[in-house]
Coordinates of C-alpha atoms and ligand atoms in Angstrom, one line a residue:
M1 CA -17.1 -17.8 7.1
S2 CA -16.9 -17.0 10.8
A3 CA -15.8 -19.9 13.0
Q4 CA -18.8 -21.8 14.0
K5 CA -19.2 -21.4 17.8
S6 CA -19.8 -24.9 19.2
Y7 CA -22.2 -25.2 22.1
N8 CA -21.9 -28.3 24.2
L9 CA -25.6 -28.4 25.1
Q10 CA -25.1 -31.7 26.8
D11 CA -23.8 -30.0 29.9
S12 CA -25.9 -26.9 29.8
G13 CA -29.0 -29.1 30.2
V14 CA -31.9 -26.7 30.1
L15 CA -34.3 -28.9 32.0
R16 CA -32.9 -30.9 34.9
F17 CA -35.0 -33.5 36.8
P18 CA -34.6 -34.0 40.5
E19 CA -31.6 -35.9 41.8
G20 CA -32.5 -39.6 42.0
F21 CA -35.3 -39.3 39.4
V22 CA -35.9 -42.8 38.1
W23 CA -35.7 -43.3 34.4
G24 CA -36.8 -46.5 32.8
A25 CA -39.0 -48.4 30.4
A26 CA -42.0 -50.7 30.6
T27 CA -43.4 -53.8 29.1
A28 CA -46.0 -56.5 29.9
A29 CA -45.8 -60.3 29.8
Y30 CA -48.4 -61.2 27.2
Q31 CA -47.1 -58.5 24.9
I32 CA -43.5 -59.5 24.7
E33 CA -42.8 -63.0 26.2
G34 CA -44.1 -65.4 23.7
A35 CA -43.4 -69.0 24.8
A36 CA -47.2 -69.2 25.4
R37 CA -47.0 -73.0 26.1
D38 CA -43.5 -73.4 27.3
D39 CA -42.6 -74.8 30.7
G40 CA -46.1 -75.3 31.9
R41 CA -47.7 -72.0 31.2
G42 CA -51.5 -72.3 31.1
P43 CA -53.9 -70.3 28.9
S44 CA -54.9 -66.8 29.8
I45 CA -58.0 -64.9 28.6
W46 CA -55.8 -63.2 26.0
D47 CA -54.8 -66.6 24.6
T48 CA -58.5 -67.4 24.2
F49 CA -59.4 -63.9 23.0
S50 CA -56.7 -63.6 20.4
R51 CA -57.8 -67.0 19.0
T52 CA -61.4 -65.8 18.7
P53 CA -61.9 -64.7 15.1
G54 CA -62.3 -61.0 14.5
K55 CA -61.1 -59.9 18.0
V56 CA -57.5 -59.1 17.2
H57 CA -56.1 -57.6 14.0
A58 CA -55.3 -60.3 11.4
G59 CA -55.7 -63.0 14.1
H60 CA -52.4 -62.0 15.7
T61 CA -51.6 -63.7 19.1
G62 CA -49.0 -63.5 21.8
D63 CA -47.8 -67.1 21.0
V64 CA -44.3 -65.8 20.0
A65 CA -44.4 -62.0 20.3
C66 CA -40.8 -60.7 20.9
D67 CA -39.7 -64.1 22.2
H68 CA -38.6 -62.3 25.3
Y69 CA -38.9 -65.5 27.3
H70 CA -35.8 -66.8 25.5
R71 CA -34.2 -63.5 24.6
Y72 CA -34.3 -61.7 27.9
P73 CA -30.5 -61.6 28.3
E74 CA -30.2 -59.6 25.1
D75 CA -33.1 -57.4 26.1
V76 CA -31.6 -56.7 29.5
R77 CA -28.3 -55.8 27.7
I78 CA -30.2 -53.3 25.6
M79 CA -31.6 -51.8 28.7
G80 CA -28.1 -51.5 30.0
D81 CA -26.9 -49.9 26.8
L82 CA -29.6 -47.3 27.2
G83 CA -28.5 -46.6 30.7
L84 CA -32.0 -47.3 32.2
H85 CA -32.3 -47.2 35.9
A86 CA -35.4 -49.3 36.1
Y87 CA -37.5 -51.8 34.1
R88 CA -41.2 -52.3 34.7
F89 CA -42.4 -55.7 33.6
S90 CA -45.4 -57.9 34.4
I91 CA -45.6 -61.4 35.6
S92 CA -47.7 -63.9 33.7
W93 CA -50.1 -65.3 36.3
P94 CA -50.8 -68.4 34.2
R95 CA -47.1 -69.1 34.1
I96 CA -47.1 -69.3 37.9
Q97 CA -50.5 -70.9 38.5
P98 CA -51.7 -72.5 35.2
D99 CA -55.1 -73.0 36.7
G100 CA -55.1 -69.7 38.7
A101 CA -54.9 -71.5 42.0
G102 CA -52.9 -74.0 43.9
P103 CA -49.2 -74.8 44.0
A104 CA -46.8 -72.7 41.9
N105 CA -45.3 -74.0 38.7
P106 CA -41.6 -74.1 39.5
R107 CA -40.5 -73.5 35.9
G108 CA -42.6 -70.4 35.7
L109 CA -41.1 -69.1 38.9
D110 CA -37.6 -69.9 37.6
F111 CA -38.1 -67.6 34.6
Y112 CA -38.8 -64.6 36.7
D113 CA -36.0 -65.6 39.1
R114 CA -33.6 -65.6 36.1
L115 CA -34.9 -62.3 34.8
V116 CA -34.6 -60.5 38.1
D117 CA -31.1 -61.9 38.5
E118 CA -30.2 -60.7 35.0
L119 CA -31.6 -57.2 35.8
Q120 CA -29.6 -57.1 39.1
G121 CA -26.5 -58.1 37.2
G122 CA -27.1 -55.1 34.9
G123 CA -27.7 -52.7 37.8
I124 CA -31.3 -52.3 36.7
T125 CA -34.1 -52.0 39.3
P126 CA -37.0 -54.3 38.7
I127 CA -40.5 -52.8 39.0
V128 CA -43.0 -55.7 39.0
T129 CA -46.6 -55.5 37.9
L130 CA -48.5 -58.5 39.2
Y131 CA -51.4 -58.3 36.8
H132 CA -51.3 -56.9 33.3
W133 CA -54.5 -58.4 31.9
D134 CA -53.5 -62.1 31.4
L135 CA -56.0 -63.7 33.7
P136 CA -55.8 -67.5 33.9
Q137 CA -58.6 -68.8 31.7
T138 CA -59.8 -71.3 34.3
L139 CA -60.6 -68.3 36.6
E140 CA -62.5 -66.6 33.8
D141 CA -64.4 -69.9 33.3
R142 CA -65.7 -69.3 36.9
G143 CA -66.7 -65.7 36.1
G144 CA -63.3 -64.0 36.1
W145 CA -63.3 -60.6 37.7
T146 CA -67.2 -60.7 38.1
N147 CA -66.5 -63.5 40.6
R148 CA -65.4 -62.2 44.0
E149 CA -63.3 -65.3 44.5
T150 CA -60.9 -64.2 41.8
A151 CA -59.8 -61.4 44.2
E152 CA -58.8 -64.0 46.8
R153 CA -56.9 -66.1 44.2
F154 CA -55.1 -62.9 43.2
A155 CA -53.9 -62.2 46.7
E156 CA -52.6 -65.8 47.0
Y157 CA -50.7 -65.4 43.7
A158 CA -49.2 -62.1 45.0
A159 CA -48.0 -63.9 48.1
I160 CA -46.3 -66.6 46.0
M161 CA -44.5 -64.1 43.9
Y162 CA -43.3 -62.1 46.9
S163 CA -42.0 -65.2 48.6
R164 CA -39.9 -66.0 45.5
L165 CA -38.8 -62.5 44.5
G166 CA -39.3 -60.3 47.6
D167 CA -35.6 -60.5 48.5
R168 CA -34.6 -58.7 45.2
V169 CA -37.8 -56.9 44.1
E170 CA -38.6 -53.8 46.2
T171 CA -41.3 -52.1 44.1
W172 CA -44.5 -54.0 43.5
T173 CA -47.6 -52.8 41.7
T174 CA -50.7 -55.0 42.0
L175 CA -52.8 -54.1 38.9
N176 CA -52.2 -52.4 35.6
E177 CA -55.2 -50.3 34.6
P178 CA -58.3 -51.9 36.3
W179 CA -60.3 -49.6 34.1
C180 CA -59.2 -51.5 31.0
S181 CA -59.8 -54.9 32.6
A182 CA -63.3 -53.9 33.7
F183 CA -64.6 -51.6 31.0
L184 CA -62.7 -52.8 27.9
G185 CA -63.0 -56.5 29.0
Y186 CA -66.5 -56.8 30.4
A187 CA -68.5 -53.7 29.2
S188 CA -67.4 -52.9 25.6
G189 CA -65.8 -56.3 24.9
I190 CA -63.0 -54.8 22.8
H191 CA -60.5 -56.6 25.1
A192 CA -60.4 -60.0 26.7
P193 CA -62.6 -61.7 27.9
G194 CA -64.7 -59.8 25.3
R195 CA -67.9 -59.6 27.3
T196 CA -70.4 -56.9 26.5
E197 CA -72.3 -56.8 29.8
P198 CA -72.0 -53.2 31.3
E199 CA -74.2 -54.4 34.2
V200 CA -71.4 -56.7 35.4
S201 CA -68.5 -54.4 34.6
F202 CA -68.9 -52.4 37.8
A203 CA -68.7 -55.7 39.9
A204 CA -65.6 -56.6 37.9
A205 CA -64.1 -53.2 38.7
H206 CA -64.9 -53.7 42.4
H207 CA -63.4 -57.2 42.5
L208 CA -60.2 -55.9 40.8
L209 CA -59.9 -53.3 43.5
L210 CA -60.7 -55.9 46.2
G211 CA -57.9 -58.0 44.7
H212 CA -55.6 -55.0 44.8
G213 CA -56.4 -54.5 48.5
L214 CA -56.1 -58.1 49.5
A215 CA -52.8 -58.3 47.6
V216 CA -51.5 -55.2 49.4
Q217 CA -52.4 -56.9 52.7
A218 CA -50.5 -60.0 51.7
L219 CA -47.5 -58.2 50.3
R220 CA -47.3 -55.9 53.4
A221 CA -47.6 -58.9 55.8
A222 CA -44.8 -60.6 53.9
G223 CA -42.6 -57.5 54.3
A224 CA -43.0 -55.6 51.1
S225 CA -42.2 -51.9 51.5
Q226 CA -42.9 -50.2 48.2
I227 CA -46.4 -51.2 47.0
G228 CA -48.6 -49.4 44.4
I229 CA -51.2 -49.7 41.7
T230 CA -51.1 -48.3 38.2
L231 CA -54.1 -46.5 36.8
N232 CA -54.7 -45.1 33.3
L233 CA -55.8 -41.6 34.0
A234 CA -56.9 -38.8 31.7
P235 CA -57.8 -35.2 32.3
V236 CA -61.2 -34.4 30.6
L237 CA -61.4 -31.4 28.3
S238 CA -64.8 -30.0 27.7
D239 CA -66.9 -26.9 27.2
D240 CA -69.6 -28.7 29.3
A241 CA -68.8 -29.2 33.0
E242 CA -71.5 -31.9 33.5
A243 CA -70.2 -34.0 30.6
A244 CA -66.6 -33.6 31.9
S245 CA -67.6 -34.7 35.4
I246 CA -69.4 -37.8 34.1
V247 CA -66.3 -39.0 32.2
D248 CA -63.9 -37.9 34.9
G249 CA -66.0 -40.1 37.3
L250 CA -66.1 -43.1 35.1
Q251 CA -62.5 -43.0 34.1
N252 CA -60.6 -41.5 37.0
R253 CA -62.5 -41.1 40.2
I254 CA -64.1 -44.5 40.2
F255 CA -60.6 -45.9 41.0
L256 CA -58.8 -43.0 42.6
D257 CA -61.5 -42.5 45.3
P258 CA -61.8 -46.1 46.6
V259 CA -58.0 -46.6 46.6
L260 CA -57.0 -43.2 48.0
R261 CA -60.1 -42.1 49.9
G262 CA -61.9 -45.4 50.8
E263 CA -65.1 -44.5 49.1
Y264 CA -66.8 -44.7 45.7
P265 CA -67.7 -41.3 44.2
A266 CA -71.4 -40.7 44.9
D267 CA -72.1 -39.4 41.4
V268 CA -70.7 -42.5 39.9
V269 CA -72.7 -44.8 42.2
E270 CA -75.8 -42.9 41.2
R271 CA -75.1 -43.0 37.5
A272 CA -74.2 -46.7 37.5
G273 CA -77.4 -47.3 39.5
R274 CA -79.2 -48.0 36.2
F275 CA -76.8 -51.1 35.8
T276 CA -76.3 -52.3 39.3
D277 CA -77.4 -52.0 42.9
W278 CA -73.8 -52.2 44.0
S279 CA -74.6 -55.1 46.3
F280 CA -71.3 -56.7 45.4
V281 CA -69.7 -54.1 47.8
K282 CA -69.5 -56.0 51.2
D283 CA -68.8 -54.5 54.6
G284 CA -65.1 -54.0 55.1
D285 CA -64.3 -54.1 51.3
L286 CA -63.4 -50.4 51.1
E287 CA -61.2 -50.5 54.1
I288 CA -59.3 -53.3 52.4
I289 CA -59.2 -51.5 49.1
S290 CA -57.9 -48.3 50.6
Q291 CA -55.0 -50.0 52.4
P292 CA -52.2 -47.3 52.3
I293 CA -50.0 -47.6 49.3
D294 CA -46.5 -46.1 48.8
L295 CA -46.7 -45.1 45.2
L296 CA -49.4 -44.3 42.5
G297 CA -48.4 -45.4 39.0
V298 CA -49.8 -43.1 36.4
N299 CA -50.3 -44.2 32.7
Y300 CA -50.9 -41.1 30.6
Y301 CA -51.3 -41.0 26.8
N302 CA -53.7 -38.2 26.1
P303 CA -56.7 -36.2 27.6
Q304 CA -60.3 -37.1 26.8
T305 CA -62.2 -34.4 24.9
V306 CA -66.0 -34.5 25.5
T307 CA -69.1 -32.4 25.0
G308 CA -72.7 -32.6 26.1
R309 CA -75.1 -33.8 23.4
A310 CA -78.7 -34.6 24.2
G311 CA -79.8 -38.0 23.0
E312 CA -76.2 -39.2 22.6
P313 CA -76.0 -43.0 23.4
A314 CA -73.5 -44.1 26.1
N315 CA -70.0 -44.7 24.9
P316 CA -69.6 -48.5 25.4
V317 CA -66.4 -48.1 27.4
Y318 CA -68.1 -45.6 29.8
P319 CA -71.4 -47.3 30.9
G320 CA -73.7 -44.5 32.1
S321 CA -72.3 -41.9 29.8
E322 CA -75.5 -41.2 27.9
G323 CA -75.6 -37.6 26.7
V324 CA -71.9 -37.3 26.3
A325 CA -70.2 -37.1 22.9
F326 CA -66.5 -37.7 22.2
P327 CA -65.8 -35.3 19.3
G328 CA -62.1 -35.9 19.2
A329 CA -59.4 -33.3 19.7
D330 CA -58.0 -30.6 17.3
A331 CA -54.4 -31.8 17.7
P332 CA -51.8 -33.9 15.9
K333 CA -52.6 -37.6 16.2
T334 CA -50.4 -40.7 16.8
A335 CA -50.8 -43.9 14.7
M336 CA -53.4 -44.9 17.2
G337 CA -55.5 -41.8 16.3
W338 CA -54.8 -40.5 19.9
P339 CA -54.2 -36.7 20.2
V340 CA -50.7 -35.4 21.1
Q341 CA -51.5 -33.0 24.0
P342 CA -48.6 -33.0 26.4
F343 CA -50.2 -30.2 28.6
G344 CA -52.7 -32.9 29.7
L345 CA -50.0 -34.6 31.6
T346 CA -49.1 -31.5 33.5
D347 CA -52.8 -30.9 34.3
L348 CA -53.3 -34.5 35.4
L349 CA -50.2 -34.6 37.7
V350 CA -51.1 -31.3 39.3
R351 CA -54.7 -32.4 39.8
L352 CA -53.6 -35.6 41.4
S353 CA -51.2 -33.8 43.8
H354 CA -54.0 -31.4 44.8
D355 CA -57.0 -33.8 45.0
Y356 CA -55.1 -36.9 46.3
P357 CA -52.1 -35.4 48.2
G358 CA -49.5 -37.5 50.0
T359 CA -49.0 -40.3 47.5
P360 CA -45.8 -40.1 45.5
L361 CA -46.4 -40.5 41.7
I362 CA -44.4 -42.3 39.1
I363 CA -45.3 -42.2 35.4
T364 CA -45.5 -46.0 34.7
E365 CA -46.4 -45.5 31.0
N366 CA -46.2 -42.8 28.5
G367 CA -45.4 -43.2 24.8
A368 CA -46.7 -43.2 21.3
A369 CA -47.3 -45.4 18.3
F370 CA -46.0 -44.2 15.0
D371 CA -45.5 -46.1 11.7
D372 CA -41.8 -46.8 11.7
V373 CA -39.5 -47.6 8.8
V374 CA -36.1 -49.3 9.1
E375 CA -33.6 -47.8 6.7
D376 CA -29.9 -48.7 6.8
G377 CA -30.4 -50.3 10.1
Q378 CA -31.8 -47.2 11.7
V379 CA -35.3 -45.9 12.6
H380 CA -35.7 -42.1 12.4
D381 CA -38.8 -42.0 14.5
V382 CA -39.0 -38.2 14.8
G383 CA -42.8 -38.3 15.7
R384 CA -42.2 -40.5 18.7
L385 CA -39.1 -38.6 19.8
S386 CA -41.1 -35.4 19.6
Y387 CA -44.0 -36.9 21.5
L388 CA -41.6 -38.1 24.3
D389 CA -39.8 -34.7 24.4
G390 CA -43.1 -32.8 24.8
H391 CA -44.3 -35.1 27.5
L392 CA -41.1 -35.0 29.5
R393 CA -41.3 -31.2 29.3
A394 CA -44.9 -31.5 30.6
A395 CA -43.7 -33.7 33.4
H396 CA -41.0 -31.3 34.3
A397 CA -43.5 -28.5 34.5
A398 CA -45.5 -30.5 37.0
I399 CA -42.5 -31.1 39.1
E400 CA -41.8 -27.3 39.0
A401 CA -45.4 -26.9 40.2
G402 CA -44.6 -29.0 43.3
V403 CA -45.7 -32.4 42.2
D404 CA -43.9 -35.3 43.9
L405 CA -43.0 -37.2 40.7
R406 CA -40.4 -39.9 41.3
G407 CA -39.8 -41.3 37.8
Y408 CA -40.7 -41.9 34.2
L409 CA -41.0 -45.2 32.4
V410 CA -41.4 -45.0 28.7
W411 CA -44.0 -47.2 27.0
S412 CA -42.5 -49.3 25.6
L413 CA -39.0 -50.7 25.6
L414 CA -39.8 -53.0 22.6
D415 CA -42.4 -53.0 19.8
N416 CA -44.8 -55.6 21.0
F417 CA -48.3 -57.2 20.8
E418 CA -50.6 -54.1 21.0
W419 CA -53.7 -56.0 22.2
A420 CA -56.6 -55.7 19.7
E421 CA -54.3 -54.0 17.2
G422 CA -51.9 -57.0 17.2
Y423 CA -48.4 -56.2 15.9
R424 CA -49.4 -53.5 13.5
K425 CA -49.0 -50.7 16.1
R426 CA -45.5 -50.1 17.3
F427 CA -44.9 -48.3 20.7
G428 CA -41.3 -49.4 21.2
V429 CA -38.2 -47.2 21.4
V430 CA -36.5 -50.3 20.2
H431 CA -37.8 -51.7 16.9
V432 CA -38.5 -55.5 16.6
D433 CA -38.4 -57.3 13.3
Y434 CA -40.9 -60.1 14.1
N435 CA -39.5 -62.2 11.2
T436 CA -36.0 -62.3 12.6
Q437 CA -36.5 -61.0 16.2
R438 CA -33.8 -58.5 15.5
R439 CA -33.9 -55.6 17.9
T440 CA -32.9 -52.1 16.5
P441 CA -32.8 -49.1 18.9
K442 CA -34.7 -46.3 17.2
D443 CA -33.6 -42.6 17.2
S444 CA -35.9 -42.1 20.2
A445 CA -34.0 -44.7 22.2
L446 CA -30.7 -43.0 21.4
W447 CA -32.2 -39.7 22.4
Y448 CA -33.7 -41.2 25.6
R449 CA -30.3 -42.6 26.5
E450 CA -28.9 -39.0 26.5
V451 CA -31.9 -37.7 28.5
V452 CA -31.2 -40.4 31.1
R453 CA -27.5 -39.7 31.1
R454 CA -28.1 -35.9 31.6
N455 CA -31.1 -36.5 33.9
G456 CA -32.8 -33.9 31.8
L457 CA -33.5 -32.4 28.4
Ligands
PGI501 O1 -51.8 -48.9 24.1 C1 -50.5 -48.8 24.5 C2 -50.4 -49.3 26.0 C3 -50.6 -50.8 26.1 O2 -49.7 -51.5 25.2 C4 -50.3 -51.2 27.5 O3 -50.3 -52.6 27.7 C5 -51.4 -50.6 28.4 O4 -51.0 -50.6 29.8 C6 -51.9 -49.3 27.9 N1 -52.8 -48.5 28.5 C7 -53.0 -47.5 27.7 C8 -54.1 -46.4 27.9 C9 -55.4 -47.1 28.0 C10 -55.8 -47.9 26.8 C11 -55.2 -49.1 26.6 C12 -55.5 -49.9 25.4 C13 -56.4 -49.3 24.5 C14 -57.0 -48.1 24.7 C15 -56.6 -47.3 25.8 C16 -52.2 -47.6 26.6 N2 -51.4 -48.7 26.8

C-alpha cells in the first residue's frame, strides 16, 4: 500500500473571499426569544395570529421558542465558538413600546443593552433589524401597516433604539422583507395579521417603505452611519418574458425601485390599478423612501419559476398576477419544498449590481430547512451543508463577476419558530431540543466554522 499522501486542504483554500468579508448568522426576535410576557413585553400581531386556530402548525406560538431571552449568554458563547464575525438579530418592538407608541419600557431596552454588551464582549459585531414582523397589536388595531400613522410610530421607535444602542451598534437595517409583511400579511393572509385584502396590501407596502424612509431620516439625524433595508429577492425563471416581468415587478422591483430609484415601477402601478388608485402615495413620500442607504440586505433562498397560462387566477401572494402559473422547478427540494438552485443567487447578485449600482450588498439570509436527526449528540445535516456550500460558491462567483458583496449571514443560527410552520421546520445550523432547550451544533455549523476560519471554501 503506497503511503497515503496527505493534503492539507485547509491552507490551499480553493475559493477565497475578499479580505474583511463579514461572516455571521441571523435570527429574529419572535422566532427565538420566547419570554412573550416577561418584563413588560406587549402582544404583537404574531402573538395574536399564532393563537388564532388553524393559522400556525399545531397551534405553535413564540411564547417560549428557544428561550433566548434568558439563554442569550450561552447563545453568544456558541457564536464565539463558531468564530462568527457578526450576528444579525431583530428587536421586538412590543418589548420596547408595548402599545407601539409613547415612552420606552426600560426593561425591554435593558435586554438589548445586555445582549449588545454580551456580543461586544465576544468580539461579535451586532447587526440590528428594527422590524422583523412583530408589530405591536395595538397598532394593528388601528389598521397596522394600512394606516399611514404606523410609519410615523416606526420612526419614533427607531429613534428610541438608536439613542440606547447607537454607541455600540453601527449597522442598522430598518425592515426585514416588507414583501412578506405586505403580501403574506395583508393579501394572502398566510402570515400575521392574516388579512386577505389584496386591495389594501399595496398601501401596506407603501407605508412600510415610508416607515423605512422616516426611520432612515431619524437614524441619520441621530448619527447612524451604516443604514440599510433587507429585501427578500428572487430571480424569476421563465420561458415567458411577460410572466417573468409580472412576478419580477411584484416581488423585486416594487421595493427596489422606490428605495433605490425613488419611483414605483410603472408596470406594477398599472397592474395594481385594478386594486388601488395609489392615492396613499403623498407628495414627498418617494423622496423620503429613497433616502440614500449604505447597504442593501439580500435574503435569498431560491428563484421563482413561472410560466404564462391563460385564465390562470392570480397567486394570492402576488395580487395582479392573473395569467401566471407557478409550475415549480425541476430541482432538488428542501424540507420547505423550495428548490435548491444556487445559480439563482449569482444571477440575482449580478442583476442587482447592474440594475441598482452603487449600493454595497450583504446576504442577510440564506439557508435551508431539512429534517434533522440527533444521533449520539450529533446532527449529520449533509443536505443543509451541501445547500450552504453551493450557495457560498454561487456568492463567490458573483464576487468574481464584480459584485460588491460585503458579507454572508446564514439563516439561521438556531432552529426556531418558523412562522406558519411552527417548530416543525428547522433552519438552524445549531439544533435546538425544545423539550430541554439543549443546543447542539450540527455538522453544518462545524463546517461553517472552518469556512469562517479560512475565509473561504
Ligand atoms: O423561512 C425561512 C426564513 C424565515 O425564518 C425568516 O424569518 C424570514 O426572514 C425569511 N424570509 C424568507 C424568504 C421569504 C419567505 C418567508 C416565509 C415564507 C415564505 C417565503 C425565508 N425566511
